[in-house]
Amino acid sequence: MTGIVPRGLHPSTRGQVDPFIVMDVMSAAAAREAAGQEVLHLEVGQPSTPAPRGVLDAARRALDSDRIGYTVALGIPALRERIARHYHDLYGVTVPAERIAVTTGSSAGFQLAFLSAFDAGARVALASPGYPAYRNILQALNIEVVDLPTERADRYQPTVERLEAAGPIDGVIVASPSNPTGTMLDGPAMRRLADWCRGRGVRLISDEIYHGIGYGTRPVTALEADPQAIVINSFSKYFSMTGWRIGWMVVPQDLLRSVECLAQNFFISPPTLSQIAAVAAFDCEDELQANLRRYAANRDVLLNELPKAGLDDLAPADGAFYVYANVAAHTNDSVEFCRRMLAETGVACTPGVDFDPSRGHATVRFSFAGATDTMAEACRRIADWLR
Ligand SMILES: Cc1ncc(COP(=O)(O)O)c(C=O)c1O
């Protein structure tokens, strides 16, 4: 034992990531409900609908007829092939099924993407405001987060100018439509970013989880601009399957074996029942389009009524189901603002600090994934409250 100094029990520094504050808001809302008080849920970033009927039927059939054992790590061939066909049908892009990796939600896709593409110490740029898990997962993997503080003028998306100013980087994450702003990259904007990345040997990672939830702007996959981009997607949002924990990646050839080995070791396989059921999701368009019409109606309510209530500085909300509002005229502490809004009106929403640690003290995010009546009632209460 001589020479060995025991280091003692201590939590790792890698594990010291920030909390996901929306989860804290959800806990406060649940506590209020448990106390018998009503909550209007504009905080949760998930559809209020179950999985489409065709998915449920496929799952029931599988339970009766299938062993539901492990599958191969990258997913069952039927699903990988169906996803590859989706790229052809929706975007006119050819992707071989071998380059599709089925994942345990897009959340597992991020782990696989970051681990396969970046060494510890790499620098990866992302827009702020943005989805908090990107930065927290990167941080847990000892990858440096390079913030791109975006503005309304950039539609809250990364630009080549901001990338030029960021210093040497190894990767860029884009999300279109974005959470929390809902803004989208059009074809030329995506191409400018992809060309810049390709010219400099920088990995482009595109989170396309909100594709399908749009209000007039065509979603562009990064694969249209660069077939070697890493694309991450999921059945959680458009397909209304959050709890099924099923998503996918389109993996560039040079990372494929690495992603496969990481997936074998980290996850063994994505959830088998969800894989079998997800094949049917692509044939449930009627139901999914009905969800989309409800989101569109909800969006109209918020974009019309929030300004009348005194919240008139709203991000454009091209897609997804979020309105990101500047509340600087009312507070410089969005956490306290949301806490009071919940306590005094029963409306739950998410403080911007989750998405933008430095400027989110003056912003909040409203999710409009719920019922249209809920949106209208929430706007009425917020208007009374701010009056
Ligand atoms: C932008 C974005 N990406 C990824 C995720 C994670 O989704 P999942 O792991 O359910 O696919 C979310 C969830 O809210 C999100 O908003």
XYZ file of C-alpha atoms and ligand atoms in Angstrom:
403
model
C 0.000 0.000 0.000
C 2.994 2.336 0.335
C 2.928 5.256 -2.072
C -0.770 4.936 -2.813
C -2.743 7.914 -1.525
C -6.438 7.048 -1.207
C -8.477 9.719 -2.955
C -11.624 9.026 -0.954
C -15.177 8.886 -2.192
C -16.163 11.922 -4.216
C -18.636 12.663 -7.000
C -16.938 13.053 -10.376
C -16.633 16.534 -11.831
C -18.011 15.151 -15.109
C -21.279 14.342 -13.356
C -21.746 17.890 -12.085
C -23.961 19.066 -14.935
C -26.696 21.661 -14.618
C -30.212 20.477 -13.834
C -32.807 20.518 -16.561
C -34.891 23.310 -15.005
C -38.075 22.452 -16.902
C -38.080 19.236 -14.873
C -38.088 21.344 -11.686
C -41.032 23.349 -13.082
C -42.824 20.083 -13.833
C -42.262 18.951 -10.228
C -43.711 22.237 -8.896
C -46.713 21.837 -11.204
C -47.202 18.227 -10.063
C -47.051 19.325 -6.410
C -49.735 21.945 -7.092
C -51.933 19.322 -8.742
C -51.352 16.892 -5.877
C -52.633 19.640 -3.548
C -55.860 19.662 -5.576
C -55.158 22.845 -7.554
C -55.492 23.136 -11.303
C -52.482 23.585 -13.606
C -52.479 24.712 -17.234
C -49.472 22.944 -18.692
C -47.508 25.176 -21.033
C -44.177 23.921 -19.722
C -43.972 20.385 -21.050
C -42.249 19.894 -24.389
C -44.225 16.871 -25.422
C -47.424 16.089 -27.325
C -50.507 15.700 -25.145
C -51.673 12.911 -27.473
C -50.783 9.199 -27.218
C -48.945 7.339 -29.968
C -51.071 7.007 -33.107
C -53.537 4.125 -33.227
C -51.575 2.190 -35.853
C -48.546 2.200 -33.546
C -50.602 0.991 -30.588
C -52.107 -1.814 -32.677
C -48.674 -2.903 -33.920
C -47.395 -2.927 -30.336
C -50.332 -5.070 -29.156
C -49.768 -7.545 -31.974
C -46.072 -7.743 -31.128
C -46.793 -8.399 -27.462
C -48.974 -11.347 -28.449
C -46.630 -12.831 -30.993
C -43.055 -11.745 -30.352
C -40.578 -12.668 -27.641
C -39.452 -9.013 -27.283
C -35.831 -9.964 -26.789
C -32.762 -7.911 -27.643
C -32.252 -6.858 -31.253
C -29.016 -6.021 -33.053
C -27.514 -2.801 -31.730
C -28.342 -0.610 -34.715
C -31.987 -1.712 -34.842
C -34.277 -4.085 -36.714
C -33.874 -4.064 -40.503
C -37.582 -3.315 -41.105
C -37.339 -0.047 -39.192
C -33.983 0.998 -40.628
C -35.320 0.384 -44.118
C -38.550 2.278 -43.416
C -36.609 5.265 -42.092
C -34.328 5.231 -45.155
C -37.451 5.288 -47.367
C -38.757 8.271 -45.388
C -35.678 10.276 -46.497
C -36.424 9.456 -50.090
C -40.149 10.191 -49.828
C -39.939 13.396 -47.800
C -36.708 15.057 -48.931
C -35.739 13.214 -52.125
C -32.467 12.157 -50.469
C -30.999 8.671 -50.855
C -29.705 7.196 -47.604
C -28.732 3.515 -47.410
C -30.522 1.703 -44.574
C -27.074 0.549 -43.347
C -26.348 4.153 -42.336
C -29.456 4.413 -40.140
C -28.887 3.689 -36.451
C -32.031 3.285 -34.375
C -31.486 4.812 -30.927
C -33.093 5.052 -27.499
C -34.635 8.431 -28.298
C -32.592 11.192 -29.823
C -31.038 11.587 -26.378
C -29.038 8.376 -26.928
C -28.257 9.620 -30.439
C -26.469 12.644 -28.952
C -24.301 10.440 -26.747
C -23.394 8.218 -29.691
C -22.762 11.182 -31.986
C -20.603 13.114 -29.544
C -18.612 10.060 -28.433
C -17.989 8.781 -31.938
C -17.091 12.166 -33.434
C -15.197 14.037 -30.713
C -12.324 13.380 -28.335
C -12.297 14.813 -24.833
C -11.091 18.394 -25.109
C -12.716 18.955 -28.531
C -14.614 22.245 -29.004
C -18.211 22.140 -30.221
C -20.270 25.222 -31.068
C -23.997 25.616 -30.544
C -26.590 28.353 -30.585
C -27.740 30.037 -27.441
C -30.673 29.903 -26.712
C -30.750 26.174 -27.367
C -31.813 22.802 -26.006
C -29.966 22.436 -22.668
C -29.083 18.740 -22.925
C -26.603 19.416 -25.764
C -24.378 21.476 -23.512
C -24.875 19.248 -20.473
C -24.063 16.005 -22.325
C -21.027 17.634 -23.970
C -19.851 18.846 -20.586
C -20.229 15.362 -19.067
C -18.013 14.047 -21.875
C -15.329 16.702 -21.238
C -16.062 18.385 -24.552
C -15.830 22.168 -24.517
C -19.048 24.026 -25.348
C -18.539 27.085 -27.551
C -21.535 29.376 -27.203
C -22.869 31.187 -30.252
C -25.051 33.909 -28.736
C -27.671 34.379 -31.450
C -30.102 37.248 -32.018
C -33.519 37.673 -33.491
C -31.853 39.088 -36.642
C -30.178 35.637 -37.166
C -33.511 33.946 -36.414
C -31.668 32.592 -33.355
C -29.665 30.256 -35.596
C -25.872 29.917 -35.998
C -24.341 31.875 -38.882
C -21.022 31.566 -40.698
C -20.005 34.951 -39.252
C -20.516 33.723 -35.706
C -18.664 30.488 -36.483
C -15.737 32.500 -37.907
C -15.612 34.452 -34.664
C -15.721 31.335 -32.467
C -12.055 30.316 -32.867
C -10.996 26.757 -33.750
C -13.855 24.282 -33.410
C -14.359 20.572 -34.116
C -18.131 20.487 -34.454
C -21.328 22.511 -34.759
C -24.801 21.501 -33.584
C -27.793 22.987 -35.370
C -31.476 22.456 -34.541
C -34.161 23.430 -37.022
C -36.893 23.934 -35.907
C -35.162 24.992 -32.727
C -36.183 24.430 -29.142
C -36.951 26.951 -27.585
C -37.402 29.479 -30.403
C -39.086 27.355 -33.081
C -37.030 29.121 -35.767
C -35.843 27.216 -38.830
C -32.901 27.246 -41.234
C -33.967 27.506 -44.873
C -32.100 25.695 -47.666
C -29.536 28.448 -48.392
C -28.817 29.029 -44.680
C -28.285 25.289 -44.086
C -26.046 25.101 -47.168
C -23.889 28.031 -46.027
C -23.303 26.327 -42.664
C -22.684 22.916 -44.259
C -20.225 24.341 -46.812
C -18.354 26.210 -44.101
C -18.101 23.042 -41.984
C -17.022 20.843 -44.894
C -14.357 23.352 -45.975
C -12.812 23.337 -42.502
C -13.139 19.688 -41.473
C -15.782 20.559 -38.863
C -18.496 17.988 -38.038
C -22.039 19.190 -38.634
C -24.627 17.636 -36.319
C -28.227 18.420 -37.175
C -31.017 17.807 -34.645
C -34.127 17.354 -36.783
C -36.452 16.139 -34.023
C -39.122 18.774 -34.769
C -39.315 18.032 -38.495
C -42.940 17.513 -39.468
C -44.126 20.176 -37.016
C -44.032 23.293 -39.165
C -46.334 26.089 -40.222
C -45.489 26.782 -43.846
C -41.693 26.648 -43.995
C -40.316 23.485 -45.643
C -37.982 21.599 -43.283
C -34.530 21.048 -44.763
C -32.461 18.055 -43.708
C -28.742 18.693 -43.383
C -28.280 15.696 -45.708
C -29.516 17.853 -48.598
C -26.529 20.135 -48.019
C -23.985 17.548 -46.883
C -24.466 13.769 -47.176
C -21.784 13.349 -44.479
C -23.617 15.369 -41.817
C -24.689 13.537 -38.664
C -28.484 13.742 -38.483
C -30.408 13.025 -35.298
C -34.160 12.502 -35.206
C -36.803 10.870 -33.063
C -40.301 9.481 -32.874
C -40.944 11.656 -29.800
C -42.437 14.810 -31.289
C -44.186 14.610 -34.686
C -44.945 10.933 -34.127
C -46.175 11.613 -30.565
C -44.144 8.799 -28.953
C -42.058 10.434 -26.197
C -42.243 7.626 -23.637
C -41.467 4.934 -26.183
C -37.862 6.170 -26.138
C -37.159 5.600 -29.781
C -35.256 7.722 -32.278
C -32.641 7.417 -34.985
C -29.417 8.773 -36.428
C -28.139 8.992 -39.944
C -24.479 8.165 -39.476
C -21.630 9.060 -41.866
C -19.765 6.013 -43.132
C -16.555 6.801 -41.245
C -18.364 6.755 -37.872
C -20.643 3.785 -38.501
C -18.597 1.023 -36.882
C -17.745 3.243 -33.959
C -21.431 4.101 -33.389
C -22.296 0.410 -33.624
C -19.692 -0.626 -31.030
C -20.643 2.215 -28.683
C -24.345 1.306 -29.035
C -23.617 -2.378 -28.323
C -21.822 -1.485 -25.119
C -23.959 1.399 -23.893
C -27.440 0.151 -24.735
C -27.237 -3.405 -26.207
C -30.239 -2.470 -28.346
C -32.963 0.172 -28.530
C -36.334 -0.871 -26.983
C -37.594 -3.770 -29.073
C -41.329 -3.218 -28.648
C -40.914 0.418 -29.642
C -38.873 -0.524 -32.699
C -41.539 -2.904 -33.976
C -44.326 -0.402 -33.306
C -42.447 2.551 -34.830
C -42.465 0.909 -38.269
C -46.219 1.602 -38.316
C -45.797 5.273 -37.357
C -45.075 6.282 -40.937
C -48.520 5.043 -42.006
C -50.462 7.140 -39.471
C -50.458 10.401 -41.402
C -54.172 11.232 -40.887
C -53.877 11.199 -37.124
C -50.519 12.961 -37.104
C -51.765 15.691 -39.428
C -54.755 16.214 -37.104
C -52.264 16.787 -34.263
C -50.461 19.267 -36.484
C -53.677 21.198 -37.169
C -54.222 21.496 -33.420
C -50.679 22.797 -32.906
C -51.314 25.354 -35.655
C -54.534 26.513 -33.963
C -52.731 26.708 -30.596
C -49.914 28.705 -32.143
C -52.419 31.188 -33.569
C -53.977 31.627 -30.129
C -50.623 32.355 -28.451
C -49.259 34.591 -31.224
C -52.503 36.627 -31.192
C -53.256 36.717 -27.483
C -49.869 36.963 -25.737
C -49.134 40.397 -27.286
C -52.520 41.642 -26.040
C -51.541 40.358 -22.588
C -48.361 42.478 -22.679
C -45.892 39.906 -24.046
C -45.289 41.268 -27.527
C -41.650 40.364 -28.179
C -42.007 36.775 -29.429
C -39.652 34.632 -31.526
C -41.118 33.748 -34.960
C -42.182 30.126 -34.117
C -41.726 28.742 -37.651
C -41.992 25.205 -36.331
C -42.030 22.974 -33.199
C -44.582 23.829 -30.514
C -42.944 26.653 -28.611
C -43.265 30.402 -28.275
C -40.158 32.023 -26.808
C -41.071 35.326 -25.220
C -38.945 38.221 -24.042
C -40.263 39.214 -20.606
C -37.645 41.907 -19.851
C -40.411 44.497 -19.463
C -41.792 42.479 -16.532
C -38.813 40.847 -14.814
C -35.102 40.185 -14.829
C -35.568 36.914 -12.953
C -37.424 34.460 -15.178
C -37.235 31.634 -12.603
C -39.059 33.736 -10.013
C -41.446 35.055 -12.722
C -42.426 31.486 -13.685
C -42.700 30.437 -10.058
C -45.083 33.316 -9.340
C -47.053 32.767 -12.539
C -47.655 29.155 -11.516
C -48.531 30.039 -7.917
C -50.800 32.975 -8.795
C -52.445 31.863 -12.066
C -51.911 28.103 -12.318
C -50.126 28.549 -15.669
C -46.867 26.582 -15.863
C -44.163 27.725 -18.317
C -40.385 27.372 -18.485
C -37.828 30.035 -17.546
C -35.341 30.915 -20.299
C -32.284 30.172 -18.139
C -32.682 26.525 -19.152
C -31.928 27.496 -22.749
C -29.680 30.497 -22.393
C -27.691 30.611 -19.139
C -26.485 34.188 -19.698
C -29.589 35.938 -21.145
C -32.451 33.624 -20.234
C -33.196 35.545 -17.037
C -35.363 37.780 -19.265
C -37.144 35.130 -21.362
C -39.684 32.338 -20.911
C -40.853 29.468 -23.127
C -44.483 28.537 -23.625
C -45.204 25.097 -25.047
C -48.374 24.836 -27.119
C -48.478 21.057 -27.413
C -51.644 20.850 -25.278
C -55.323 21.540 -25.950
C -56.467 24.714 -27.727
C -58.844 25.618 -24.877
C -55.909 25.420 -22.460
C -53.972 27.947 -24.571
C -56.890 30.389 -24.648
C -57.494 30.118 -20.904
C -53.764 30.496 -20.147
C -53.639 33.715 -22.201
C -56.675 35.089 -20.345
C -55.088 34.394 -16.963
C -51.705 35.819 -17.974
C -53.411 38.981 -19.266
C -55.259 39.447 -15.948
C -52.104 38.737 -13.991
C -49.873 41.201 -15.863
C -52.531 43.908 -15.915
C -34.409 19.870 -29.523
C -34.601 18.571 -28.816
N -33.776 17.546 -29.114
C -33.890 16.372 -28.479
C -34.848 16.152 -27.510
C -34.900 14.790 -26.811
O -35.887 13.986 -27.299
P -35.969 12.384 -27.234
O -34.807 11.887 -26.449
O -37.274 12.102 -26.609
O -35.905 11.935 -28.659
C -35.749 17.161 -27.194
C -36.783 16.969 -26.153
O -37.479 17.858 -25.744
C -35.614 18.414 -27.865
O -36.422 19.450 -27.596
